[in-house]
Amino acid sequence: MAMVGLFWVTADAVYVGSPPTAEGGCVRLTPDGLEAVDPDGSRAWTWAELRSTVVEDVPTAGTSGRVSRLLGSMVSAAVGAFLGEGPPEMRLRLETEGGPQEVTVFAAAAGGYGAREAALSQELLARFVAGTADPRALGSWGREHALDGTPEPAVREALLEAWARAQD
């Protein structure tokens, strides 16, 4: 499994935010659209039904050094586990033919996301909705590379840029 921007990529699926939680909640990207699964059931939207998608409340990584971020993530995770808190929640806001929808997704990055990666991810989601990028590119990459783990930040940014340009 690998994290690239706001996406969690496995060999067989791509998620917005984290992979399925213990309760089964997740938002999965498919070639046809988005599938949201939570304890109350599931919902799906085709790309054609969506007018926009925006991930809000994205936790961002601080500007401190790598060791500080890692230490902060570990302390935050330990405190969260002690207090019974899960990962930070984000909101996926959708504008659909039927009106606005909101889906909760969980952050996969314990220490937050880099601002550039988050922006590139938002742009990529918008391009999926517009039909100018293909989510199958993420799945193809995942089948070949997800088992290698999360790439370095510069590689993640380059991947997001390449996926956004795939149909240009």
Short mmCIF file of C-alpha atoms in Angstrom, two decimals:
data_model
loop_
_atom_site.label_atom_id
_atom_site.label_comp_id
_atom_site.label_asym_id
_atom_site.label_seq_id
_atom_site.Cartn_x
_atom_site.Cartn_y
_atom_site.Cartn_z
CA MET A 1 0.00 0.00 0.00
CA ALA A 2 1.14 3.51 -0.73
CA MET A 3 -0.03 7.01 -0.02
CA VAL A 4 0.19 9.48 -2.89
CA GLY A 5 -1.33 12.84 -2.04
CA LEU A 6 -4.82 12.44 -0.63
CA PHE A 7 -5.06 8.95 -2.16
CA TRP A 8 -4.33 5.58 -0.61
CA VAL A 9 -3.34 3.19 -3.40
CA THR A 10 -3.27 -0.59 -3.08
CA ALA A 11 -2.66 -3.26 -5.70
CA ASP A 12 -6.42 -3.58 -6.23
CA ALA A 13 -8.10 -0.31 -5.13
CA VAL A 14 -7.68 3.46 -4.79
CA TYR A 15 -9.21 5.38 -1.87
CA VAL A 16 -9.65 9.04 -1.01
CA GLY A 17 -8.05 9.36 2.42
CA SER A 18 -7.42 6.14 4.31
CA PRO A 19 -8.23 2.59 3.28
CA PRO A 20 -11.35 1.06 4.87
CA THR A 21 -11.59 1.64 8.62
CA ALA A 22 -12.31 -1.13 11.12
CA GLU A 23 -16.00 -0.36 10.63
CA GLY A 24 -15.56 -0.65 6.86
CA GLY A 25 -15.93 3.04 6.07
CA CYS A 26 -14.09 4.37 3.02
CA VAL A 27 -14.41 6.25 -0.25
CA ARG A 28 -13.15 4.29 -3.23
CA LEU A 29 -12.33 5.70 -6.64
CA THR A 30 -13.40 3.60 -9.61
CA PRO A 31 -13.17 4.18 -13.34
CA ASP A 32 -16.91 4.96 -13.21
CA GLY A 33 -17.01 7.26 -10.17
CA LEU A 34 -16.89 7.34 -6.36
CA GLU A 35 -18.22 4.71 -3.95
CA ALA A 36 -18.73 5.71 -0.33
CA VAL A 37 -19.14 2.93 2.22
CA ASP A 38 -19.95 3.49 5.89
CA PRO A 39 -21.74 1.58 8.65
CA ASP A 40 -25.06 3.05 7.45
CA GLY A 41 -24.69 1.62 3.94
CA SER A 42 -23.14 2.65 0.68
CA ARG A 43 -23.64 5.33 -1.92
CA ALA A 44 -22.18 5.74 -5.37
CA TRP A 45 -21.90 8.53 -7.91
CA THR A 46 -20.72 8.30 -11.49
CA TRP A 47 -18.25 10.93 -12.69
CA ALA A 48 -21.01 12.22 -15.00
CA GLU A 49 -23.33 12.79 -12.00
CA LEU A 50 -20.74 14.86 -10.17
CA ARG A 51 -20.37 18.59 -10.70
CA SER A 52 -17.47 18.99 -8.25
CA THR A 53 -15.51 17.20 -5.54
CA VAL A 54 -13.50 18.95 -2.84
CA VAL A 55 -11.77 17.47 0.19
CA GLU A 56 -12.10 19.87 3.13
CA ASP A 57 -10.44 19.95 6.56
CA VAL A 58 -7.25 18.40 5.15
CA PRO A 59 -4.64 18.27 7.93
CA THR A 60 -1.44 19.83 6.62
CA ALA A 61 2.09 19.00 7.60
CA GLY A 62 4.02 21.69 9.43
CA THR A 63 7.14 23.28 8.05
CA SER A 64 9.36 21.67 10.67
CA GLY A 65 11.94 19.05 9.82
CA ARG A 66 11.31 15.41 9.03
CA VAL A 67 12.40 14.11 12.45
CA SER A 68 10.14 16.60 14.22
CA ARG A 69 7.19 15.59 12.01
CA LEU A 70 7.84 11.91 12.65
CA LEU A 71 8.11 12.47 16.40
CA GLY A 72 4.97 14.61 16.37
CA SER A 73 3.07 11.95 14.41
CA MET A 74 4.13 9.27 16.86
CA VAL A 75 3.16 11.36 19.90
CA SER A 76 -0.15 12.33 18.26
CA ALA A 77 -0.91 8.70 17.41
CA ALA A 78 -0.06 7.57 20.95
CA VAL A 79 -2.23 10.29 22.54
CA GLY A 80 -5.03 9.52 20.07
CA ALA A 81 -4.86 5.81 20.87
CA PHE A 82 -4.90 6.54 24.61
CA LEU A 83 -7.91 8.83 24.24
CA GLY A 84 -9.68 6.44 21.88
CA GLU A 85 -9.48 8.86 18.96
CA GLY A 86 -9.12 7.73 15.37
CA PRO A 87 -7.31 9.45 12.53
CA PRO A 88 -8.26 13.03 11.66
CA GLU A 89 -11.53 13.36 9.77
CA MET A 90 -11.77 15.13 6.45
CA ARG A 91 -14.92 15.93 4.51
CA LEU A 92 -15.44 15.07 0.88
CA ARG A 93 -17.97 17.61 -0.40
CA LEU A 94 -19.71 16.63 -3.60
CA GLU A 95 -21.92 18.70 -5.85
CA THR A 96 -24.17 16.24 -7.65
CA GLU A 97 -27.10 16.42 -10.05
CA GLY A 98 -29.31 15.86 -7.00
CA GLY A 99 -27.68 18.52 -4.84
CA PRO A 100 -24.81 18.70 -2.35
CA GLN A 101 -23.55 15.61 -0.55
CA GLU A 102 -20.96 15.18 2.19
CA VAL A 103 -18.92 12.09 3.00
CA THR A 104 -16.51 11.68 5.91
CA VAL A 105 -13.10 10.29 5.02
CA PHE A 106 -10.16 9.75 7.31
CA ALA A 107 -6.68 11.15 6.77
CA ALA A 108 -4.08 8.52 5.96
CA ALA A 109 -1.15 10.83 6.82
CA ALA A 110 -0.75 10.91 10.59
CA GLY A 111 1.45 14.02 10.40
CA GLY A 112 -0.68 15.77 7.79
CA TYR A 113 -0.31 16.23 4.06
CA GLY A 114 2.08 18.51 2.25
CA ALA A 115 0.33 21.61 0.88
CA ARG A 116 1.48 20.98 -2.71
CA GLU A 117 0.42 17.34 -2.62
CA ALA A 118 -2.98 18.28 -1.24
CA ALA A 119 -3.45 20.94 -3.96
CA LEU A 120 -2.37 18.55 -6.72
CA SER A 121 -4.76 15.92 -5.34
CA GLN A 122 -7.64 18.40 -5.36
CA GLU A 123 -6.79 19.33 -8.96
CA LEU A 124 -6.72 15.66 -9.93
CA LEU A 125 -10.14 15.04 -8.36
CA ALA A 126 -11.51 18.03 -10.30
CA ARG A 127 -10.06 16.62 -13.50
CA PHE A 128 -11.72 13.25 -12.86
CA VAL A 129 -15.06 15.07 -12.59
CA ALA A 130 -14.33 17.10 -15.74
CA GLY A 131 -13.34 13.94 -17.62
CA THR A 132 -9.85 15.26 -18.38
CA ALA A 133 -8.02 12.69 -16.22
CA ASP A 134 -8.58 8.97 -15.80
CA PRO A 135 -8.63 7.32 -12.34
CA ARG A 136 -7.46 4.07 -13.96
CA ALA A 137 -3.96 5.60 -14.08
CA LEU A 138 -3.79 5.41 -10.26
CA GLY A 139 -4.97 1.80 -10.28
CA SER A 140 -2.41 0.83 -12.91
CA TRP A 141 0.36 2.42 -10.88
CA GLY A 142 -0.91 0.65 -7.75
CA ARG A 143 -0.82 -2.78 -9.38
CA GLU A 144 2.83 -2.24 -10.27
CA HIS A 145 4.16 -0.16 -7.36
CA ALA A 146 1.89 -0.10 -4.28
CA LEU A 147 3.71 -2.99 -2.62
CA ASP A 148 6.91 -0.88 -2.72
CA GLY A 149 5.35 1.50 -0.16
CA THR A 150 4.89 5.25 -0.14
CA PRO A 151 7.32 7.10 -2.42
CA GLU A 152 9.27 10.20 -1.39
CA PRO A 153 7.43 13.57 -1.55
CA ALA A 154 8.99 14.71 -4.86
CA VAL A 155 8.02 11.41 -6.50
CA ARG A 156 4.46 11.67 -5.15
CA GLU A 157 4.11 15.19 -6.56
CA ALA A 158 5.47 14.06 -9.94
CA LEU A 159 2.99 11.17 -9.99
CA LEU A 160 0.04 13.47 -9.23
CA GLU A 161 1.15 15.86 -11.99
CA ALA A 162 1.55 12.98 -14.49
CA TRP A 163 -1.86 11.52 -13.62
CA ALA A 164 -3.47 14.95 -14.11
CA ARG A 165 -1.86 15.28 -17.55
CA ALA A 166 -2.56 11.69 -18.66
CA GLN A 167 -5.36 12.69 -21.08
CA ASP A 168 -3.97 16.06 -22.22
#
